[in-house]
Amino acid sequence: MISLDDVKAAARRIEGAAHRTPVLRSRALDEAVGATVFLKAENLQRVGAFKFRGAYNAVAALTDDERARGVATVSSGNHAQALALAAQLHGIPAVILMPDDAPPGKLAATAGYGAQVVRFDRYAEDREELLAELVADRGLVPIHPYDDERVMAGQGTVALELIEDAGPLDVLLVCVGGGGLIAGCATAAKALLPDVRVVGVEPEAGDDVRRSLAAGERVRIEVPRTIADGQQLPAPGELTFPVIRERVDAVELASDAEIVDAMRFLFERLKTVAEPSGACAVGALLAGRAGDVTGLRVGVTITGGNVTAERFAELVSE
């Protein structure tokens, strides 16, 4: 299981490559929820999402022989872009499996970074089986979007930086998909602030992590139908779930409507753009679904901003 030392090593490895993203404040947000809120703006990270941290850390940690083989992954968009750019920066090939319904902007960006994109049907095909077959057929090195300790450690630098810049937190709200971000962030936060309450937030339609925590084991659901494409996963990761079970206090939910409300609030009040998956934790906070935070210091992740102008306008105008 990853440790704070792994996260600190990742921070050193990605320094100079990843942006140290700002911590945003809003008096309107503080007043709306009755807390002092610190927003970690990973929508301003390279490739527009936190995923660059883990992807770059994983590629940088490979041996020369492994890099020469090239890398592969499966992703709906943000990890795809992140690994494509990390591979480009290291001068190695990347092959990315992406679902047919991945956002067009994310597909175009991934190809634009020089990766070969292979499409698949996320509702009819098993993404993990496809990745295993691709790796076996081409001899590539898999860099899983979340079930990789190097990726988890890289994502944990989000919480490391947030705590360094904002100071002590009482609560940390983290968007949850496969669990790489929250596994890394919970590892860093609990080591630095033993009393902090770490809460994951996932879409209401895709509550696999919450169900898994309640069951004490990984629970698989149907691929959820939600606007939060980065969180359309059927189960938490095999490696991430033990970390979540040990270090995460709770997982709450946000509906698609609440996510859109958060996107609109962030745009109108903070002049920042978040994609649906990126606004999930803010959505739960604004809707009062993250527990009683009155008077507390609350850190929140804005995990990504990769949404086209047309899609953003369509969502927030509904």
JSON list of C-alpha atoms in Angstrom, two decimals, residues 2 6-7 10-11 13-14 50-62 71-74 78-80 82-83 86 141-158 178-185 187 239-240:
[
{"chain": "A", "resi": 2, "resn": "ILE", "atom": "CA", "xyz": [1.36, 3.44, -0.93]},
{"chain": "A", "resi": 6, "resn": "ASP", "atom": "CA", "xyz": [5.73, 7.55, -2.22]},
{"chain": "A", "resi": 7, "resn": "VAL", "atom": "CA", "xyz": [3.67, 10.71, -2.66]},
{"chain": "A", "resi": 10, "resn": "ALA", "atom": "CA", "xyz": [6.22, 11.59, -6.90]},
{"chain": "A", "resi": 11, "resn": "ALA", "atom": "CA", "xyz": [6.17, 15.30, -6.06]},
{"chain": "A", "resi": 13, "resn": "ARG", "atom": "CA", "xyz": [9.59, 13.49, -9.90]},
{"chain": "A", "resi": 14, "resn": "ILE", "atom": "CA", "xyz": [6.86, 15.67, -11.42]},
{"chain": "A", "resi": 50, "resn": "PHE", "atom": "CA", "xyz": [-5.16, 16.07, -12.32]},
{"chain": "A", "resi": 51, "resn": "LYS", "atom": "CA", "xyz": [-4.47, 12.96, -14.35]},
{"chain": "A", "resi": 52, "resn": "PHE", "atom": "CA", "xyz": [-1.23, 14.40, -15.72]},
{"chain": "A", "resi": 53, "resn": "ARG", "atom": "CA", "xyz": [0.38, 14.03, -12.28]},
{"chain": "A", "resi": 54, "resn": "GLY", "atom": "CA", "xyz": [-0.07, 10.28, -12.06]},
{"chain": "A", "resi": 55, "resn": "ALA", "atom": "CA", "xyz": [0.64, 9.59, -15.72]},
{"chain": "A", "resi": 56, "resn": "TYR", "atom": "CA", "xyz": [3.86, 11.59, -15.73]},
{"chain": "A", "resi": 57, "resn": "ASN", "atom": "CA", "xyz": [5.03, 10.02, -12.46]},
{"chain": "A", "resi": 58, "resn": "ALA", "atom": "CA", "xyz": [4.39, 6.53, -13.82]},
{"chain": "A", "resi": 59, "resn": "VAL", "atom": "CA", "xyz": [6.22, 7.13, -17.11]},
{"chain": "A", "resi": 60, "resn": "ALA", "atom": "CA", "xyz": [9.13, 8.88, -15.36]},
{"chain": "A", "resi": 61, "resn": "ALA", "atom": "CA", "xyz": [9.49, 5.89, -13.03]},
{"chain": "A", "resi": 62, "resn": "LEU", "atom": "CA", "xyz": [9.86, 3.36, -15.88]},
{"chain": "A", "resi": 71, "resn": "VAL", "atom": "CA", "xyz": [2.92, 2.47, -23.03]},
{"chain": "A", "resi": 72, "resn": "ALA", "atom": "CA", "xyz": [-0.80, 1.72, -23.20]},
{"chain": "A", "resi": 73, "resn": "THR", "atom": "CA", "xyz": [-3.93, 2.50, -21.24]},
{"chain": "A", "resi": 74, "resn": "VAL", "atom": "CA", "xyz": [-7.73, 2.66, -21.39]},
{"chain": "A", "resi": 78, "resn": "ASN", "atom": "CA", "xyz": [-8.37, 12.70, -19.14]},
{"chain": "A", "resi": 79, "resn": "HIS", "atom": "CA", "xyz": [-5.92, 9.90, -18.37]},
{"chain": "A", "resi": 80, "resn": "ALA", "atom": "CA", "xyz": [-5.76, 9.26, -22.11]},
{"chain": "A", "resi": 82, "resn": "ALA", "atom": "CA", "xyz": [-2.29, 12.74, -19.71]},
{"chain": "A", "resi": 83, "resn": "LEU", "atom": "CA", "xyz": [-0.51, 9.55, -20.74]},
{"chain": "A", "resi": 86, "resn": "ALA", "atom": "CA", "xyz": [3.68, 12.17, -20.71]},
{"chain": "A", "resi": 141, "resn": "VAL", "atom": "CA", "xyz": [3.75, -1.41, -20.76]},
{"chain": "A", "resi": 142, "resn": "PRO", "atom": "CA", "xyz": [0.33, -0.79, -19.18]},
{"chain": "A", "resi": 143, "resn": "ILE", "atom": "CA", "xyz": [-0.18, 2.42, -17.24]},
{"chain": "A", "resi": 144, "resn": "HIS", "atom": "CA", "xyz": [-3.59, 1.89, -15.70]},
{"chain": "A", "resi": 145, "resn": "PRO", "atom": "CA", "xyz": [-5.63, 5.06, -15.09]},
{"chain": "A", "resi": 146, "resn": "TYR", "atom": "CA", "xyz": [-5.93, 4.29, -11.38]},
{"chain": "A", "resi": 147, "resn": "ASP", "atom": "CA", "xyz": [-4.89, 0.74, -10.47]},
{"chain": "A", "resi": 148, "resn": "ASP", "atom": "CA", "xyz": [-1.19, 1.55, -10.43]},
{"chain": "A", "resi": 149, "resn": "GLU", "atom": "CA", "xyz": [0.74, 2.60, -7.33]},
{"chain": "A", "resi": 150, "resn": "ARG", "atom": "CA", "xyz": [2.84, 5.06, -9.33]},
{"chain": "A", "resi": 151, "resn": "VAL", "atom": "CA", "xyz": [-0.34, 6.70, -10.61]},
{"chain": "A", "resi": 152, "resn": "MET", "atom": "CA", "xyz": [-1.90, 6.80, -7.14]},
{"chain": "A", "resi": 153, "resn": "ALA", "atom": "CA", "xyz": [1.23, 8.38, -5.67]},
{"chain": "A", "resi": 154, "resn": "GLY", "atom": "CA", "xyz": [1.27, 11.01, -8.40]},
{"chain": "A", "resi": 155, "resn": "GLN", "atom": "CA", "xyz": [-2.37, 11.88, -7.80]},
{"chain": "A", "resi": 156, "resn": "GLY", "atom": "CA", "xyz": [-1.66, 12.18, -4.08]},
{"chain": "A", "resi": 157, "resn": "THR", "atom": "CA", "xyz": [0.42, 15.27, -4.80]},
{"chain": "A", "resi": 158, "resn": "VAL", "atom": "CA", "xyz": [-2.89, 17.13, -5.24]},
{"chain": "A", "resi": 178, "resn": "GLY", "atom": "CA", "xyz": [-11.71, 4.35, -10.11]},
{"chain": "A", "resi": 179, "resn": "GLY", "atom": "CA", "xyz": [-10.16, 5.60, -6.88]},
{"chain": "A", "resi": 180, "resn": "GLY", "atom": "CA", "xyz": [-6.64, 6.63, -7.86]},
{"chain": "A", "resi": 181, "resn": "LEU", "atom": "CA", "xyz": [-7.05, 10.27, -6.84]},
{"chain": "A", "resi": 182, "resn": "ILE", "atom": "CA", "xyz": [-8.75, 9.62, -3.54]},
{"chain": "A", "resi": 183, "resn": "ALA", "atom": "CA", "xyz": [-6.35, 6.78, -2.66]},
{"chain": "A", "resi": 184, "resn": "GLY", "atom": "CA", "xyz": [-3.37, 9.08, -3.18]},
{"chain": "A", "resi": 185, "resn": "CYS", "atom": "CA", "xyz": [-5.00, 12.09, -1.54]},
{"chain": "A", "resi": 187, "resn": "THR", "atom": "CA", "xyz": [-2.72, 8.68, 1.92]},
{"chain": "A", "resi": 239, "resn": "LEU", "atom": "CA", "xyz": [-5.43, -1.80, -5.78]},
{"chain": "A", "resi": 240, "resn": "THR", "atom": "CA", "xyz": [-7.25, 1.40, -4.91]}
]
